[in-house]
Short mmCIF file of C-alpha atoms in Angstrom, two decimals:
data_model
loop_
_atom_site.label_atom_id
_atom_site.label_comp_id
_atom_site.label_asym_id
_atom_site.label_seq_id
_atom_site.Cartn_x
_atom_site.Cartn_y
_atom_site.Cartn_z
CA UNK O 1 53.53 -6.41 15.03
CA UNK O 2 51.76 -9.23 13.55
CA UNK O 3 53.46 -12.30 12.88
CA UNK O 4 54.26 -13.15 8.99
CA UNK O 5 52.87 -16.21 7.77
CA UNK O 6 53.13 -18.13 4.08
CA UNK O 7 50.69 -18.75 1.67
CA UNK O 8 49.74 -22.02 3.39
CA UNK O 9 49.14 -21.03 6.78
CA UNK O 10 47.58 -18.41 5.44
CA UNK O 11 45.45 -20.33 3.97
CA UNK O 12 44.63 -22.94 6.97
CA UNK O 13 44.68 -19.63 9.67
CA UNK O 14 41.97 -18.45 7.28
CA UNK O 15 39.53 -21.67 7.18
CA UNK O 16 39.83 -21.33 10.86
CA UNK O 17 39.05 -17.76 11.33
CA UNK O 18 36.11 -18.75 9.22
CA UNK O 19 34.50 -21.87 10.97
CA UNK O 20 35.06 -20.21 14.79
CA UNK O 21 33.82 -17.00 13.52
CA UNK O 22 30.88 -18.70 12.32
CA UNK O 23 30.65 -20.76 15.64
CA UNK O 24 30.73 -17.72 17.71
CA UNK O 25 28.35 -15.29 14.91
CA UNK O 26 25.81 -17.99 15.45
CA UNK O 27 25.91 -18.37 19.32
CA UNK O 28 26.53 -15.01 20.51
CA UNK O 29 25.64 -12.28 17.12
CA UNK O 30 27.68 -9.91 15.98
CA UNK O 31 27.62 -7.09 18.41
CA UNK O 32 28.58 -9.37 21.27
CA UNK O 33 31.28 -11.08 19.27
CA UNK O 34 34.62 -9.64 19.52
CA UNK O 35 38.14 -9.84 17.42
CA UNK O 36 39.92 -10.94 20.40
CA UNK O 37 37.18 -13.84 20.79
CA UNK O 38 38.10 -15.04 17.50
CA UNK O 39 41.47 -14.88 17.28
CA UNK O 40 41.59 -16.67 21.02
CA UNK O 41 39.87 -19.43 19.86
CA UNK O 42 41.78 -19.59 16.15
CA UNK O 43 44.75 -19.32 18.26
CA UNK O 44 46.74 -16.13 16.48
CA UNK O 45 47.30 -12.92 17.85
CA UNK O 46 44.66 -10.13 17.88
CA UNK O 47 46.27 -8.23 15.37
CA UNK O 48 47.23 -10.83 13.12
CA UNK O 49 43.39 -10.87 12.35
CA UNK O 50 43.43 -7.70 10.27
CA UNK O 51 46.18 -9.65 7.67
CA UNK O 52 42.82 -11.21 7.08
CA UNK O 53 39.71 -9.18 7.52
CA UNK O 54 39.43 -5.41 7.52
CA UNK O 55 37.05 -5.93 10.40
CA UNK O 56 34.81 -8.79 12.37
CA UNK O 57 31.60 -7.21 9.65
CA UNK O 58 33.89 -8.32 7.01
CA UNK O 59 34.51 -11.39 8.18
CA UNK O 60 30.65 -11.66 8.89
CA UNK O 61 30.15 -10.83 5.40
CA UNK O 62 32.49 -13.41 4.21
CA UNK O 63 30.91 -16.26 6.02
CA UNK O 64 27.25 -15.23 5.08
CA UNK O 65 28.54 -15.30 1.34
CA UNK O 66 29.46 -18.71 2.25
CA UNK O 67 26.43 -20.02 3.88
CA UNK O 68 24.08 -18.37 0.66
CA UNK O 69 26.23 -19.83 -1.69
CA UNK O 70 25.20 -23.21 -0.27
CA UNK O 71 21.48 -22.20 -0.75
CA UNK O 72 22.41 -21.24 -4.22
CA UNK O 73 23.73 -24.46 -5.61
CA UNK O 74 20.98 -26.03 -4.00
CA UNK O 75 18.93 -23.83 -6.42
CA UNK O 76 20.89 -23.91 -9.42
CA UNK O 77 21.58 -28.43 -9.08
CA UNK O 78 17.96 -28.68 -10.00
CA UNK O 79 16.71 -30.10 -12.93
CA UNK O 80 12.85 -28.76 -14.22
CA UNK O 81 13.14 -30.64 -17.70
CA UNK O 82 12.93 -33.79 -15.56
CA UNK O 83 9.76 -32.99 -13.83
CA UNK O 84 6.41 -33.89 -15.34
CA UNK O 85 4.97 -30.42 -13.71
CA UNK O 86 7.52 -27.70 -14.04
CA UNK O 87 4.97 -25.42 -12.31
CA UNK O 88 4.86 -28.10 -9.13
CA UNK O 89 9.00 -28.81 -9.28
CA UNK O 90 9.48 -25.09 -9.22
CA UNK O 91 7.14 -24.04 -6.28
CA UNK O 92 8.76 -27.27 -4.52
CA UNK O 93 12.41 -25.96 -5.42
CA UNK O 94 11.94 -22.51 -4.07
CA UNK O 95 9.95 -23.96 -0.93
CA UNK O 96 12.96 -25.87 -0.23
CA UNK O 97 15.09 -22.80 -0.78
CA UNK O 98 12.91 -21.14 1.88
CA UNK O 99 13.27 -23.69 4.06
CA UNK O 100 17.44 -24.02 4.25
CA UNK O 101 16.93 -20.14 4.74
CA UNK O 102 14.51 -20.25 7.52
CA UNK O 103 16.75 -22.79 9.25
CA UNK O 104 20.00 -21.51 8.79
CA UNK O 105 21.13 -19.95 12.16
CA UNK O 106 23.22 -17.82 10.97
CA UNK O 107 22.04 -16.08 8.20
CA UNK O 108 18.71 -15.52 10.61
CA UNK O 109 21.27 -13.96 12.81
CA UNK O 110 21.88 -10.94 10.86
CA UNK O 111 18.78 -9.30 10.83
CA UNK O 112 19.31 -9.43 14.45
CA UNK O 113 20.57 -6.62 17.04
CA UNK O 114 20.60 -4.17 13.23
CA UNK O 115 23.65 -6.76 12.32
CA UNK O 116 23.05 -5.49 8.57
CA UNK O 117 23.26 -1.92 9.34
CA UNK O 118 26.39 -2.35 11.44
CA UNK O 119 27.78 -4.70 8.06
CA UNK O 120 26.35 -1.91 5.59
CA UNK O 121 28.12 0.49 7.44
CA UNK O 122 31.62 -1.32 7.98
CA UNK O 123 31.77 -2.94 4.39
CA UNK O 124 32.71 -0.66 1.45
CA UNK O 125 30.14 -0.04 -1.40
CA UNK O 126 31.84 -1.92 -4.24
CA UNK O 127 32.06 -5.60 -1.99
CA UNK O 128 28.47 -5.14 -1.53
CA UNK O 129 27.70 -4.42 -5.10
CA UNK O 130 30.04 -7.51 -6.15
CA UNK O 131 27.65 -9.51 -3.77
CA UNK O 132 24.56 -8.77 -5.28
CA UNK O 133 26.17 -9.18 -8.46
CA UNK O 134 27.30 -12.64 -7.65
CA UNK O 135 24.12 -13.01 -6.83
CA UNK O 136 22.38 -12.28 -10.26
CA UNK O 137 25.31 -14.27 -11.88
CA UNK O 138 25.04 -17.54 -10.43
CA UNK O 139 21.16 -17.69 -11.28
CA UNK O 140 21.30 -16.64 -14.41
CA UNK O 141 22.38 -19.49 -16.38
CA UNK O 142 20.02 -21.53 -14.54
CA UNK O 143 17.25 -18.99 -16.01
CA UNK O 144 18.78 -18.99 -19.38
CA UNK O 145 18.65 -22.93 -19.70
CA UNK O 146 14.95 -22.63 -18.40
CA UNK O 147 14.01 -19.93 -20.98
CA UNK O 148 15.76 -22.24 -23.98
CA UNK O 149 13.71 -25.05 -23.05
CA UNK O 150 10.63 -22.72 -23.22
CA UNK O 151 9.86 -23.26 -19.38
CA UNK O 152 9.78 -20.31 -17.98
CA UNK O 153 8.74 -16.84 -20.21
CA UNK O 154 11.42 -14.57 -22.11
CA UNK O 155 11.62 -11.86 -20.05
CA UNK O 156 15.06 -9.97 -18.69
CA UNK O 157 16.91 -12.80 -17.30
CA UNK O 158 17.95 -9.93 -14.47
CA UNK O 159 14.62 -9.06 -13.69
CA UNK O 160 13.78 -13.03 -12.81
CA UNK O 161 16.93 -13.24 -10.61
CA UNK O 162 15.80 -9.97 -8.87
CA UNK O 163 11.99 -11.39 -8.19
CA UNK O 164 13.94 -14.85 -6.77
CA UNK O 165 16.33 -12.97 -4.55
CA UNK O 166 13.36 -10.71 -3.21
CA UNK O 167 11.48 -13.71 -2.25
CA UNK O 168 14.05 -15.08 -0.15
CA UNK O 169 14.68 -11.68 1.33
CA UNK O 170 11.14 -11.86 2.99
CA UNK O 171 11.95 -14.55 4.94
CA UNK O 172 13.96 -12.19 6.69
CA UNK O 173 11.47 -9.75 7.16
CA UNK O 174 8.21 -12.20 9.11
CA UNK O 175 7.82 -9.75 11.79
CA UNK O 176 7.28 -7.18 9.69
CA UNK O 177 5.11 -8.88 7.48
CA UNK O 178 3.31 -9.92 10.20
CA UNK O 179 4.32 -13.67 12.24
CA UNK O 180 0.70 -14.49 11.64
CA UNK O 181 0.00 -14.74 8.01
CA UNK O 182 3.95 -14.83 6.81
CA UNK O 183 3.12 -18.47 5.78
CA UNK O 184 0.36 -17.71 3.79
CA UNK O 185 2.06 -14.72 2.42
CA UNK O 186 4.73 -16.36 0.60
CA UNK O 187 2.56 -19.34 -0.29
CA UNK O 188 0.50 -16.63 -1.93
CA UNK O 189 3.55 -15.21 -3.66
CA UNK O 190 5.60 -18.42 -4.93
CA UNK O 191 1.86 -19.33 -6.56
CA UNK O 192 1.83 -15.85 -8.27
CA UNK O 193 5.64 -15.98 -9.07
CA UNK O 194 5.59 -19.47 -10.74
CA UNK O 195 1.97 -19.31 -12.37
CA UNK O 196 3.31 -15.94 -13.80
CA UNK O 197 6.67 -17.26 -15.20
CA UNK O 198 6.21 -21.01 -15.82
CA UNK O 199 5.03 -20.94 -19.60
CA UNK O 200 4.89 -25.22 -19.80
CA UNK O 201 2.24 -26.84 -17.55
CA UNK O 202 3.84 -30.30 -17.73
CA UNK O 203 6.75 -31.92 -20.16
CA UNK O 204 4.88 -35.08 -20.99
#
């Protein structure tokens, strides 16, 4: 029977479950990643884990959530109104995005060993609809502001945050685009996306 605990070691067993989980995610993957791994290294017992997490994809879920949100504010801290070239801040901006994406360990890890089918599979329907809708939310008042200041054009605010989350989606898919022209690829598309969208060609 797992042990009780209150609110605040609760709350500190959980920021460990999430930092070792993501230690051991990144190193090892999912599939080779066990519950009894991460509750050895948190220091709990095994089935004190599932006070926490439904299952390790959960937890894996969790922490990925975690890592994009970091990409996110990234996105949304910038500032196009203080550019001279909104075209040039914007392909920069998403560039950058790209780049925290490419280099993140462990959100490359979970397109690895199927990890997503094993998380689609695990996860119930309504957390990942929440996600996506998280998603959408946290961009658009970012696209709102842009569209009031007559940067970008007035299209559905939904549709733009669904043309910036399938752009960084790609990055997960190189071998499939093909390793040798992925570069070139999504140069190709962030020059389409912003010429398309990007209504002001500089603010001076």
């Amino acid at each position: 029977m797992p042990k009780g605990f209150n609110e605040n070691e609760k709350q500190k067993i959980n920021e460990m479950i999430l930092t070792e989980g993501r230690k051991l995610f990144s190193s090892y993957g999912l599939k080779k990643t066990s519950i009894k791994d991460i509750t050895s290294a948190v220091g709990i017992a095994q089935g004190s884990f599932y006070i926490f997490y439904s299952s390790k994809e959960a937890l894996y879920f969790a922490i990925l959530e975690q890592e994009e949100q970091k990409i996110k504010e990234h996105f949304i801290d910038s500032n196009l109104t203080k550019a001279q070239s909104p075209k040039k801040a914007l392909k920069d901006l998403l560039h950058q995005a790209i780049q925290l994406v490419e280099e993140n360990v462990f959100i490359r890890q979970i397109y690895l060993d199927n990890n997503m089918e094993a998380i689609l599979r695990k996860l119930p329907k309504e957390a990942l609809e929440e996600h996506f809708q998280k998603d959408s939310d946290s961009l658009l008042p970012l696209i709102h502001k842009w569209q009031n200041e007559g940067i970008i054009l007035q299209k559905n605010p939904d549709v733009i945050a669904g043309i910036f989350r399938s752009l960084f989606l790609l990055t997960l898919h190189k071998e499939q685009i093909g390793v040798a022209v992925y570069h070139q690829t999504l140069e190709f598309l962030i020059n389409l996306i912003v010429d398309g969208m990007v209504i002001k060609e500089d603010l001076t």
